[in-house]
mmCIF file of C-alpha atoms in Angstrom:
data_model
loop_
_atom_site.group_PDB
_atom_site.id
_atom_site.type_symbol
_atom_site.label_atom_id
_atom_site.label_comp_id
_atom_site.label_asym_id
_atom_site.label_seq_id
_atom_site.Cartn_x
_atom_site.Cartn_y
_atom_site.Cartn_z
ATOM 1 C CA MET I 1 -15.001 -43.606 -146.208
ATOM 2 C CA THR I 2 -13.781 -40.867 -143.850
ATOM 3 C CA GLU I 3 -11.735 -41.915 -140.831
ATOM 4 C CA PHE I 4 -13.869 -41.454 -137.723
ATOM 5 C CA THR I 5 -12.306 -39.328 -135.026
ATOM 6 C CA TYR I 6 -13.431 -37.566 -131.862
ATOM 7 C CA LYS I 7 -11.256 -34.577 -132.764
ATOM 8 C CA HIS I 8 -10.944 -33.563 -136.397
ATOM 9 C CA ARG I 9 -10.071 -30.017 -135.312
ATOM 10 C CA ASN I 10 -6.565 -28.682 -135.877
ATOM 11 C CA ASP I 11 -5.455 -26.803 -132.745
ATOM 12 C CA ASN I 12 -3.883 -24.080 -134.881
ATOM 13 C CA GLY I 13 -6.817 -23.623 -137.260
ATOM 14 C CA ASN I 14 -6.954 -24.394 -140.970
ATOM 15 C CA THR I 15 -8.924 -27.560 -140.246
ATOM 16 C CA ALA I 16 -9.875 -29.399 -143.434
ATOM 17 C CA ARG I 17 -13.515 -29.015 -144.436
ATOM 18 C CA LEU I 18 -15.525 -32.203 -144.853
ATOM 19 C CA ASP I 19 -16.204 -33.257 -148.428
ATOM 20 C CA ASN I 20 -19.722 -34.699 -148.163
ATOM 21 C CA TRP I 21 -20.973 -33.279 -144.893
ATOM 22 C CA GLY I 22 -21.047 -29.931 -143.116
ATOM 23 C CA ILE I 23 -22.770 -26.561 -143.515
ATOM 24 C CA ASP I 24 -21.562 -22.995 -143.994
ATOM 25 C CA SER I 25 -24.928 -21.233 -143.583
ATOM 26 C CA GLU I 26 -28.418 -21.654 -142.162
ATOM 27 C CA TYR I 27 -29.980 -21.237 -145.611
ATOM 28 C CA GLY I 28 -28.020 -23.361 -148.099
ATOM 29 C CA VAL I 29 -29.987 -26.146 -149.791
ATOM 30 C CA LEU I 30 -30.599 -28.725 -147.093
ATOM 31 C CA THR I 31 -29.797 -32.288 -148.191
ATOM 32 C CA ASP I 32 -29.287 -34.280 -144.966
ATOM 33 C CA LEU I 33 -30.778 -33.794 -141.536
ATOM 34 C CA LEU I 34 -30.357 -35.399 -138.121
ATOM 35 C CA VAL I 35 -33.768 -35.740 -136.461
ATOM 36 C CA GLY I 36 -34.673 -36.763 -132.920
ATOM 37 C CA PRO I 37 -37.022 -39.690 -132.153
ATOM 38 C CA ILE I 38 -40.537 -39.118 -130.813
ATOM 39 C CA ASP I 39 -40.777 -42.494 -129.007
ATOM 40 C CA ASN I 40 -40.181 -41.314 -125.430
ATOM 41 C CA TYR I 41 -41.145 -37.660 -125.692
ATOM 42 C CA THR I 42 -43.157 -36.123 -122.873
ATOM 43 C CA TRP I 43 -43.483 -32.542 -121.748
ATOM 44 C CA GLN I 44 -40.912 -31.654 -119.098
ATOM 45 C CA MET I 45 -41.428 -28.752 -116.724
ATOM 46 C CA GLY I 46 -37.919 -27.385 -117.212
ATOM 47 C CA ASN I 47 -38.956 -24.604 -119.601
ATOM 48 C CA ALA I 48 -41.456 -21.758 -119.654
ATOM 49 C CA ALA I 49 -43.344 -23.025 -122.725
ATOM 50 C CA SER I 50 -44.276 -26.402 -121.241
ATOM 51 C CA ARG I 51 -45.193 -24.863 -117.880
ATOM 52 C CA ARG I 52 -47.419 -22.380 -119.700
ATOM 53 C CA SER I 53 -49.130 -25.222 -121.614
ATOM 54 C CA VAL I 54 -49.969 -27.005 -118.366
ATOM 55 C CA ARG I 55 -51.146 -23.751 -116.766
ATOM 56 C CA LEU I 56 -53.496 -23.209 -119.718
ATOM 57 C CA GLY I 57 -54.981 -26.677 -119.217
ATOM 58 C CA ARG I 58 -53.429 -28.360 -122.242
ATOM 59 C CA GLN I 59 -52.822 -32.111 -122.043
ATOM 60 C CA PHE I 60 -50.108 -34.128 -123.747
ATOM 61 C CA ASP I 61 -51.301 -36.838 -126.150
ATOM 62 C CA PRO I 62 -48.440 -39.126 -127.281
ATOM 63 C CA ALA I 63 -50.435 -40.575 -130.189
ATOM 64 C CA VAL I 64 -51.046 -37.112 -131.609
ATOM 65 C CA ALA I 65 -47.382 -36.178 -131.121
ATOM 66 C CA LYS I 66 -46.227 -39.289 -133.026
ATOM 67 C CA ARG I 67 -48.626 -38.577 -135.871
ATOM 68 C CA GLN I 68 -47.420 -34.982 -136.119
ATOM 69 C CA HIS I 69 -43.764 -36.084 -136.017
ATOM 70 C CA GLN I 70 -44.420 -38.390 -138.974
ATOM 71 C CA GLU I 71 -46.140 -35.558 -140.852
ATOM 72 C CA MET I 72 -42.980 -33.490 -140.387
ATOM 73 C CA LEU I 73 -40.743 -36.328 -141.636
ATOM 74 C CA ASP I 74 -42.986 -36.761 -144.695
ATOM 75 C CA ALA I 75 -42.721 -33.027 -145.387
ATOM 76 C CA TYR I 76 -38.921 -33.222 -145.350
ATOM 77 C CA LYS I 77 -38.993 -36.189 -147.729
ATOM 78 C CA HIS I 78 -41.276 -34.285 -150.090
ATOM 79 C CA ALA I 79 -38.805 -31.371 -149.968
ATOM 80 C CA GLY I 80 -35.942 -33.656 -151.026
ATOM 81 C CA VAL I 81 -34.270 -33.869 -147.605
ATOM 82 C CA THR I 82 -32.833 -37.170 -146.357
ATOM 83 C CA THR I 83 -33.571 -37.574 -142.643
ATOM 84 C CA HIS I 84 -31.348 -39.601 -140.301
ATOM 85 C CA LEU I 85 -33.196 -40.580 -137.118
ATOM 86 C CA LEU I 86 -31.359 -40.882 -133.816
ATOM 87 C CA PRO I 87 -31.985 -44.233 -132.059
ATOM 88 C CA ALA I 88 -34.449 -43.865 -129.194
ATOM 89 C CA ASP I 89 -33.369 -44.198 -125.560
ATOM 90 C CA SER I 90 -36.180 -44.647 -123.022
ATOM 91 C CA ASN I 91 -34.211 -42.627 -120.458
ATOM 92 C CA LEU I 92 -34.173 -39.490 -122.614
ATOM 93 C CA PRO I 93 -37.580 -37.745 -122.838
ATOM 94 C CA TYR I 94 -36.200 -34.693 -124.699
ATOM 95 C CA GLN I 95 -33.965 -36.595 -127.124
ATOM 96 C CA LEU I 96 -36.504 -35.493 -129.735
ATOM 97 C CA TYR I 97 -34.821 -32.108 -129.807
ATOM 98 C CA ALA I 98 -31.764 -33.112 -131.849
ATOM 99 C CA ARG I 99 -30.764 -29.487 -132.399
ATOM 100 C CA ASP I 100 -29.105 -29.284 -129.014
ATOM 101 C CA SER I 101 -26.794 -32.262 -128.472
ATOM 102 C CA SER I 102 -24.492 -31.375 -131.361
ATOM 103 C CA VAL I 103 -23.952 -28.557 -133.858
ATOM 104 C CA MET I 104 -22.655 -28.844 -137.404
ATOM 105 C CA THR I 105 -19.864 -26.695 -138.838
ATOM 106 C CA PRO I 106 -17.997 -26.788 -142.160
ATOM 107 C CA TRP I 107 -15.331 -28.884 -140.406
ATOM 108 C CA GLY I 108 -17.638 -31.403 -138.768
ATOM 109 C CA PRO I 109 -19.985 -31.546 -135.781
ATOM 110 C CA ILE I 110 -19.240 -30.247 -132.301
ATOM 111 C CA VAL I 111 -20.644 -32.532 -129.618
ATOM 112 C CA THR I 112 -22.100 -30.221 -126.988
ATOM 113 C CA GLN I 113 -22.680 -30.409 -123.234
ATOM 114 C CA MET I 114 -26.310 -30.327 -122.103
ATOM 115 C CA TYR I 115 -27.509 -28.265 -119.158
ATOM 116 C CA SER I 116 -30.582 -30.169 -117.926
ATOM 117 C CA PRO I 117 -30.023 -33.405 -115.978
ATOM 118 C CA TRP I 118 -32.586 -35.342 -118.060
ATOM 119 C CA ARG I 119 -30.676 -34.475 -121.248
ATOM 120 C CA ARG I 120 -27.078 -35.173 -120.299
ATOM 121 C CA GLY I 121 -27.085 -38.705 -121.722
ATOM 122 C CA GLU I 122 -28.033 -37.573 -125.238
ATOM 123 C CA TRP I 123 -24.407 -37.340 -126.402
ATOM 124 C CA VAL I 124 -24.049 -41.151 -126.504
ATOM 125 C CA ASP I 125 -26.423 -41.849 -129.403
ATOM 126 C CA VAL I 126 -25.249 -38.696 -131.165
ATOM 127 C CA VAL I 127 -21.644 -39.925 -131.194
ATOM 128 C CA LYS I 128 -22.742 -43.425 -132.284
ATOM 129 C CA THR I 129 -24.764 -41.924 -135.140
ATOM 130 C CA TYR I 130 -21.867 -39.804 -136.405
ATOM 131 C CA GLN I 131 -19.651 -42.875 -136.285
ATOM 132 C CA LYS I 132 -22.234 -44.890 -138.233
ATOM 133 C CA LEU I 133 -22.459 -42.142 -140.869
ATOM 134 C CA ASP I 134 -18.643 -41.810 -141.093
ATOM 135 C CA ILE I 135 -18.751 -38.157 -140.016
ATOM 136 C CA PRO I 136 -15.624 -37.185 -138.045
ATOM 137 C CA ILE I 137 -16.317 -35.046 -134.979
ATOM 138 C CA TYR I 138 -14.752 -31.585 -135.008
ATOM 139 C CA ASP I 139 -14.400 -31.529 -131.214
ATOM 140 C CA ILE I 140 -16.307 -31.971 -127.946
ATOM 141 C CA ILE I 141 -17.236 -29.180 -125.533
ATOM 142 C CA THR I 142 -15.683 -29.780 -122.112
ATOM 143 C CA ALA I 143 -16.046 -26.332 -120.512
ATOM 144 C CA GLY I 144 -19.443 -25.502 -119.027
ATOM 145 C CA SER I 145 -22.527 -26.069 -121.171
ATOM 146 C CA LEU I 146 -23.382 -25.339 -124.799
ATOM 147 C CA GLU I 147 -26.612 -26.321 -126.567
ATOM 148 C CA GLY I 148 -27.347 -26.233 -130.269
ATOM 149 C CA GLY I 149 -30.458 -24.084 -130.000
ATOM 150 C CA ASP I 150 -28.118 -21.204 -129.210
ATOM 151 C CA PHE I 151 -25.775 -21.833 -132.167
ATOM 152 C CA MET I 152 -26.400 -20.588 -135.716
ATOM 153 C CA VAL I 153 -24.137 -20.756 -138.742
ATOM 154 C CA LEU I 154 -25.709 -17.499 -139.808
ATOM 155 C CA GLU I 155 -23.856 -17.112 -143.106
ATOM 156 C CA PRO I 156 -20.441 -18.107 -144.503
ATOM 157 C CA GLY I 157 -17.818 -16.828 -142.085
ATOM 158 C CA VAL I 158 -20.182 -15.875 -139.247
ATOM 159 C CA ILE I 159 -21.497 -17.802 -136.237
ATOM 160 C CA LEU I 160 -24.196 -16.253 -134.040
ATOM 161 C CA CYS I 161 -24.340 -17.838 -130.586
ATOM 162 C CA GLY I 162 -26.535 -16.864 -127.693
ATOM 163 C CA TYR I 163 -25.740 -17.606 -124.082
ATOM 164 C CA SER I 164 -27.943 -17.179 -121.042
ATOM 165 C CA GLY I 165 -25.608 -18.636 -118.443
ATOM 166 C CA GLU I 166 -27.708 -21.798 -118.250
ATOM 167 C CA ARG I 167 -28.269 -23.891 -121.376
ATOM 168 C CA THR I 168 -25.220 -22.208 -122.841
ATOM 169 C CA SER I 169 -22.759 -20.855 -120.311
ATOM 170 C CA PRO I 170 -20.033 -18.256 -120.862
ATOM 171 C CA GLN I 171 -17.450 -21.021 -120.415
ATOM 172 C CA GLY I 172 -18.949 -23.246 -123.107
ATOM 173 C CA PHE I 173 -19.440 -20.281 -125.414
ATOM 174 C CA ASN I 174 -15.848 -19.111 -125.005
ATOM 175 C CA GLN I 175 -14.399 -22.570 -125.641
ATOM 176 C CA MET I 176 -16.350 -22.870 -128.898
ATOM 177 C CA LYS I 177 -15.506 -19.278 -129.845
ATOM 178 C CA SER I 178 -11.766 -19.894 -129.461
ATOM 179 C CA TRP I 179 -11.944 -22.855 -131.834
ATOM 180 C CA ILE I 180 -14.021 -21.129 -134.519
ATOM 181 C CA GLU I 181 -11.992 -17.918 -134.497
ATOM 182 C CA LYS I 182 -8.828 -19.908 -135.191
ATOM 183 C CA GLU I 183 -10.556 -21.073 -138.395
ATOM 184 C CA GLY I 184 -10.794 -17.415 -139.440
ATOM 185 C CA TRP I 185 -14.531 -17.050 -138.777
ATOM 186 C CA GLU I 186 -16.315 -14.396 -136.721
ATOM 187 C CA VAL I 187 -18.296 -15.468 -133.641
ATOM 188 C CA LYS I 188 -20.966 -13.031 -132.499
ATOM 189 C CA GLY I 189 -22.068 -13.631 -128.906
ATOM 190 C CA TYR I 190 -25.416 -12.468 -127.579
ATOM 191 C CA GLU I 191 -26.310 -12.638 -123.877
ATOM 192 C CA PHE I 192 -30.022 -12.992 -123.096
ATOM 193 C CA ASP I 193 -32.404 -13.932 -120.304
ATOM 194 C CA PRO I 194 -32.660 -17.711 -119.614
ATOM 195 C CA TYR I 195 -36.469 -17.399 -119.644
ATOM 196 C CA PHE I 196 -36.281 -17.752 -123.442
ATOM 197 C CA LEU I 197 -34.432 -21.128 -123.355
ATOM 198 C CA HIS I 198 -32.404 -20.685 -126.565
ATOM 199 C CA ILE I 199 -31.777 -17.908 -129.052
ATOM 200 C CA ASP I 200 -33.685 -19.852 -131.746
ATOM 201 C CA VAL I 201 -36.857 -18.851 -129.894
ATOM 202 C CA LEU I 202 -36.058 -15.223 -130.749
ATOM 203 C CA VAL I 203 -34.110 -15.324 -134.041
ATOM 204 C CA ALA I 204 -34.376 -17.400 -137.227
ATOM 205 C CA ALA I 205 -32.468 -17.325 -140.509
ATOM 206 C CA LEU I 206 -34.914 -17.598 -143.414
ATOM 207 C CA ALA I 207 -32.817 -16.942 -146.513
ATOM 208 C CA GLU I 208 -29.679 -15.074 -147.503
ATOM 209 C CA LYS I 209 -29.612 -11.742 -145.602
ATOM 210 C CA LEU I 210 -33.143 -12.343 -144.258
ATOM 211 C CA VAL I 211 -33.911 -13.103 -140.609
ATOM 212 C CA ALA I 212 -36.988 -13.234 -138.414
ATOM 213 C CA VAL I 213 -36.534 -11.540 -135.040
ATOM 214 C CA CYS I 214 -38.821 -10.694 -132.150
ATOM 215 C CA VAL I 215 -37.550 -7.118 -131.894
ATOM 216 C CA ASP I 216 -39.514 -6.486 -128.682
ATOM 217 C CA ALA I 217 -37.726 -9.344 -126.908
ATOM 218 C CA VAL I 218 -34.086 -8.706 -127.885
ATOM 219 C CA GLU I 219 -31.676 -5.922 -127.025
ATOM 220 C CA PRO I 220 -31.410 -3.051 -129.543
ATOM 221 C CA GLU I 221 -27.714 -3.897 -129.909
ATOM 222 C CA LEU I 222 -28.561 -7.207 -131.641
ATOM 223 C CA VAL I 223 -30.998 -5.518 -134.015
ATOM 224 C CA GLN I 224 -28.361 -2.933 -134.881
ATOM 225 C CA TRP I 225 -25.785 -5.673 -135.454
ATOM 226 C CA PHE I 226 -28.057 -7.349 -138.014
ATOM 227 C CA LYS I 227 -28.692 -4.031 -139.745
ATOM 228 C CA SER I 228 -24.961 -3.245 -139.840
ATOM 229 C CA ARG I 229 -24.477 -6.500 -141.766
ATOM 230 C CA ASN I 230 -27.276 -5.573 -144.212
ATOM 231 C CA PHE I 231 -29.799 -8.138 -142.980
ATOM 232 C CA GLU I 232 -33.469 -7.509 -143.627
ATOM 233 C CA ILE I 233 -35.458 -8.161 -140.446
ATOM 234 C CA ILE I 234 -38.975 -9.590 -140.348
ATOM 235 C CA ASP I 235 -40.334 -8.522 -136.965
ATOM 236 C CA ILE I 236 -42.422 -11.139 -135.131
ATOM 237 C CA SER I 237 -44.719 -10.268 -132.240
ATOM 238 C CA TYR I 238 -44.117 -11.420 -128.674
ATOM 239 C CA PRO I 239 -47.336 -13.510 -128.448
ATOM 240 C CA GLN I 240 -46.172 -15.555 -131.454
ATOM 241 C CA VAL I 241 -42.781 -16.102 -129.807
ATOM 242 C CA MET I 242 -44.586 -17.703 -126.858
ATOM 243 C CA GLU I 243 -45.998 -20.252 -129.338
ATOM 244 C CA LEU I 244 -42.551 -20.948 -130.876
ATOM 245 C CA GLY I 245 -43.409 -18.607 -133.735
ATOM 246 C CA VAL I 246 -39.796 -17.885 -134.755
ATOM 247 C CA ASN I 247 -38.616 -21.518 -134.584
ATOM 248 C CA VAL I 248 -38.316 -22.447 -138.274
ATOM 249 C CA VAL I 249 -35.987 -24.328 -140.639
ATOM 250 C CA ALA I 250 -34.699 -22.794 -143.860
ATOM 251 C CA LEU I 251 -34.623 -25.482 -146.574
ATOM 252 C CA GLY I 252 -32.771 -23.424 -149.170
ATOM 253 C CA ASN I 253 -33.963 -22.168 -152.567
ATOM 254 C CA ASP I 254 -36.263 -19.697 -150.759
ATOM 255 C CA ARG I 255 -38.187 -22.429 -148.912
ATOM 256 C CA VAL I 256 -38.904 -22.557 -145.183
ATOM 257 C CA MET I 257 -40.530 -25.102 -142.888
ATOM 258 C CA LEU I 258 -42.546 -23.704 -140.003
ATOM 259 C CA PRO I 259 -45.402 -24.897 -137.764
ATOM 260 C CA ALA I 260 -48.926 -24.663 -139.156
ATOM 261 C CA ASP I 261 -49.922 -22.474 -136.196
ATOM 262 C CA ASN I 262 -47.226 -19.955 -137.045
ATOM 263 C CA THR I 263 -49.617 -17.763 -139.013
ATOM 264 C CA GLU I 264 -47.856 -14.429 -138.582
ATOM 265 C CA LEU I 265 -44.477 -15.504 -139.945
ATOM 266 C CA LYS I 266 -46.146 -17.674 -142.580
ATOM 267 C CA GLU I 267 -47.932 -14.663 -144.067
ATOM 268 C CA LYS I 268 -44.819 -12.472 -143.901
ATOM 269 C CA CYS I 269 -42.651 -15.144 -145.565
ATOM 270 C CA ARG I 270 -45.133 -15.591 -148.405
ATOM 271 C CA ALA I 271 -45.306 -11.821 -148.834
ATOM 272 C CA ARG I 272 -41.550 -11.903 -149.535
ATOM 273 C CA GLY I 273 -41.900 -14.697 -152.083
ATOM 274 C CA LEU I 274 -40.786 -17.594 -149.896
ATOM 275 C CA GLU I 275 -42.370 -21.014 -150.267
ATOM 276 C CA VAL I 276 -43.776 -22.227 -146.939
ATOM 277 C CA ILE I 277 -44.095 -25.851 -145.818
ATOM 278 C CA ASP I 278 -46.183 -25.982 -142.637
ATOM 279 C CA PRO I 279 -46.800 -29.305 -140.869
ATOM 280 C CA ASP I 280 -48.978 -29.297 -137.756
ATOM 281 C CA ILE I 281 -46.699 -29.970 -134.764
ATOM 282 C CA SER I 282 -48.763 -28.189 -132.103
ATOM 283 C CA MET I 283 -48.599 -31.097 -129.621
ATOM 284 C CA ILE I 284 -44.797 -30.913 -129.768
ATOM 285 C CA THR I 285 -44.309 -27.143 -129.685
ATOM 286 C CA ALA I 286 -46.461 -27.001 -126.539
ATOM 287 C CA GLY I 287 -43.615 -28.829 -124.781
ATOM 288 C CA GLY I 288 -41.076 -26.152 -125.603
ATOM 289 C CA GLY I 289 -39.557 -26.884 -129.004
ATOM 290 C CA GLY I 290 -40.484 -26.470 -132.671
ATOM 291 C CA VAL I 291 -39.217 -27.693 -136.048
ATOM 292 C CA HIS I 292 -35.830 -25.986 -135.611
ATOM 293 C CA CYS I 293 -35.363 -27.660 -132.211
ATOM 294 C CA MET I 294 -36.071 -31.132 -133.584
ATOM 295 C CA CYS I 295 -33.268 -31.263 -136.124
ATOM 296 C CA GLN I 296 -29.584 -30.647 -136.768
ATOM 297 C CA PRO I 297 -28.533 -30.068 -140.398
ATOM 298 C CA LEU I 298 -25.816 -32.500 -141.483
ATOM 299 C CA ALA I 299 -25.245 -31.197 -144.999
ATOM 300 C CA ARG I 300 -26.247 -28.175 -147.031
ATOM 301 C CA LYS I 301 -25.132 -27.266 -150.517
ATOM 302 C CA PRO I 302 -23.278 -23.948 -150.383
ATOM 303 C CA ALA I 303 -25.651 -21.038 -150.867
#
């Protein structure tokens, strides 16, 4: 049993890595996953995707959303992933998106600070869940905002973090960056337009040195940065991005989970020899978040 603490981080760096928890990449073999509950989910008008769904005449059906959520959980179980479900709070309609309220590192999770008023209470059940699982917290963001959809453990030694000034602010980004750099890791920051919510709408890690990117929607500087690090880029079209077409979860061993509607990336992944698992979550993605948004990896075997 690991001693639970709200600050496992060593101020001077060299923080001890966790033995049974933690991740050092987005593509190591996924063994344990924190997943948000569907119980109180409704579309909120605080993002472009949900507003677009309403404008197009789509209607939210909670029964369909719950059925699709269960299909996703069954897919994880079939893939050998143990899912840990956050307890549901009726005051938190976007608690489903467990990616955002904390982020996992090799040294433990960082509890984040949420931007939207209807999400600010999500930290409570996140902290309780880490305590229940005996996972010590690395630290807690206290400067500005930082949300997990902007944070990627891209590969061992490298964090990619987007910031738009809203869901992740420069202050929150810089606080996290100062901690991670003291551990000897690189933190690559990328500033983007808040229209896109989080960077995981634009970029996804699929496997070692393989990423999906909507090249038309990011600055050339980010594309060049990936190329300078010898990443192969699968380019995804802008219309697919509007349907959460880059929001996927790498399961490790050349397997990816992506929405059934994500036909463009599905075909391109299979063309590169990746195995695709594709539950239908269309009722959920219409509200502004896909499979990547709904989960936070708790443990991956090193790639």
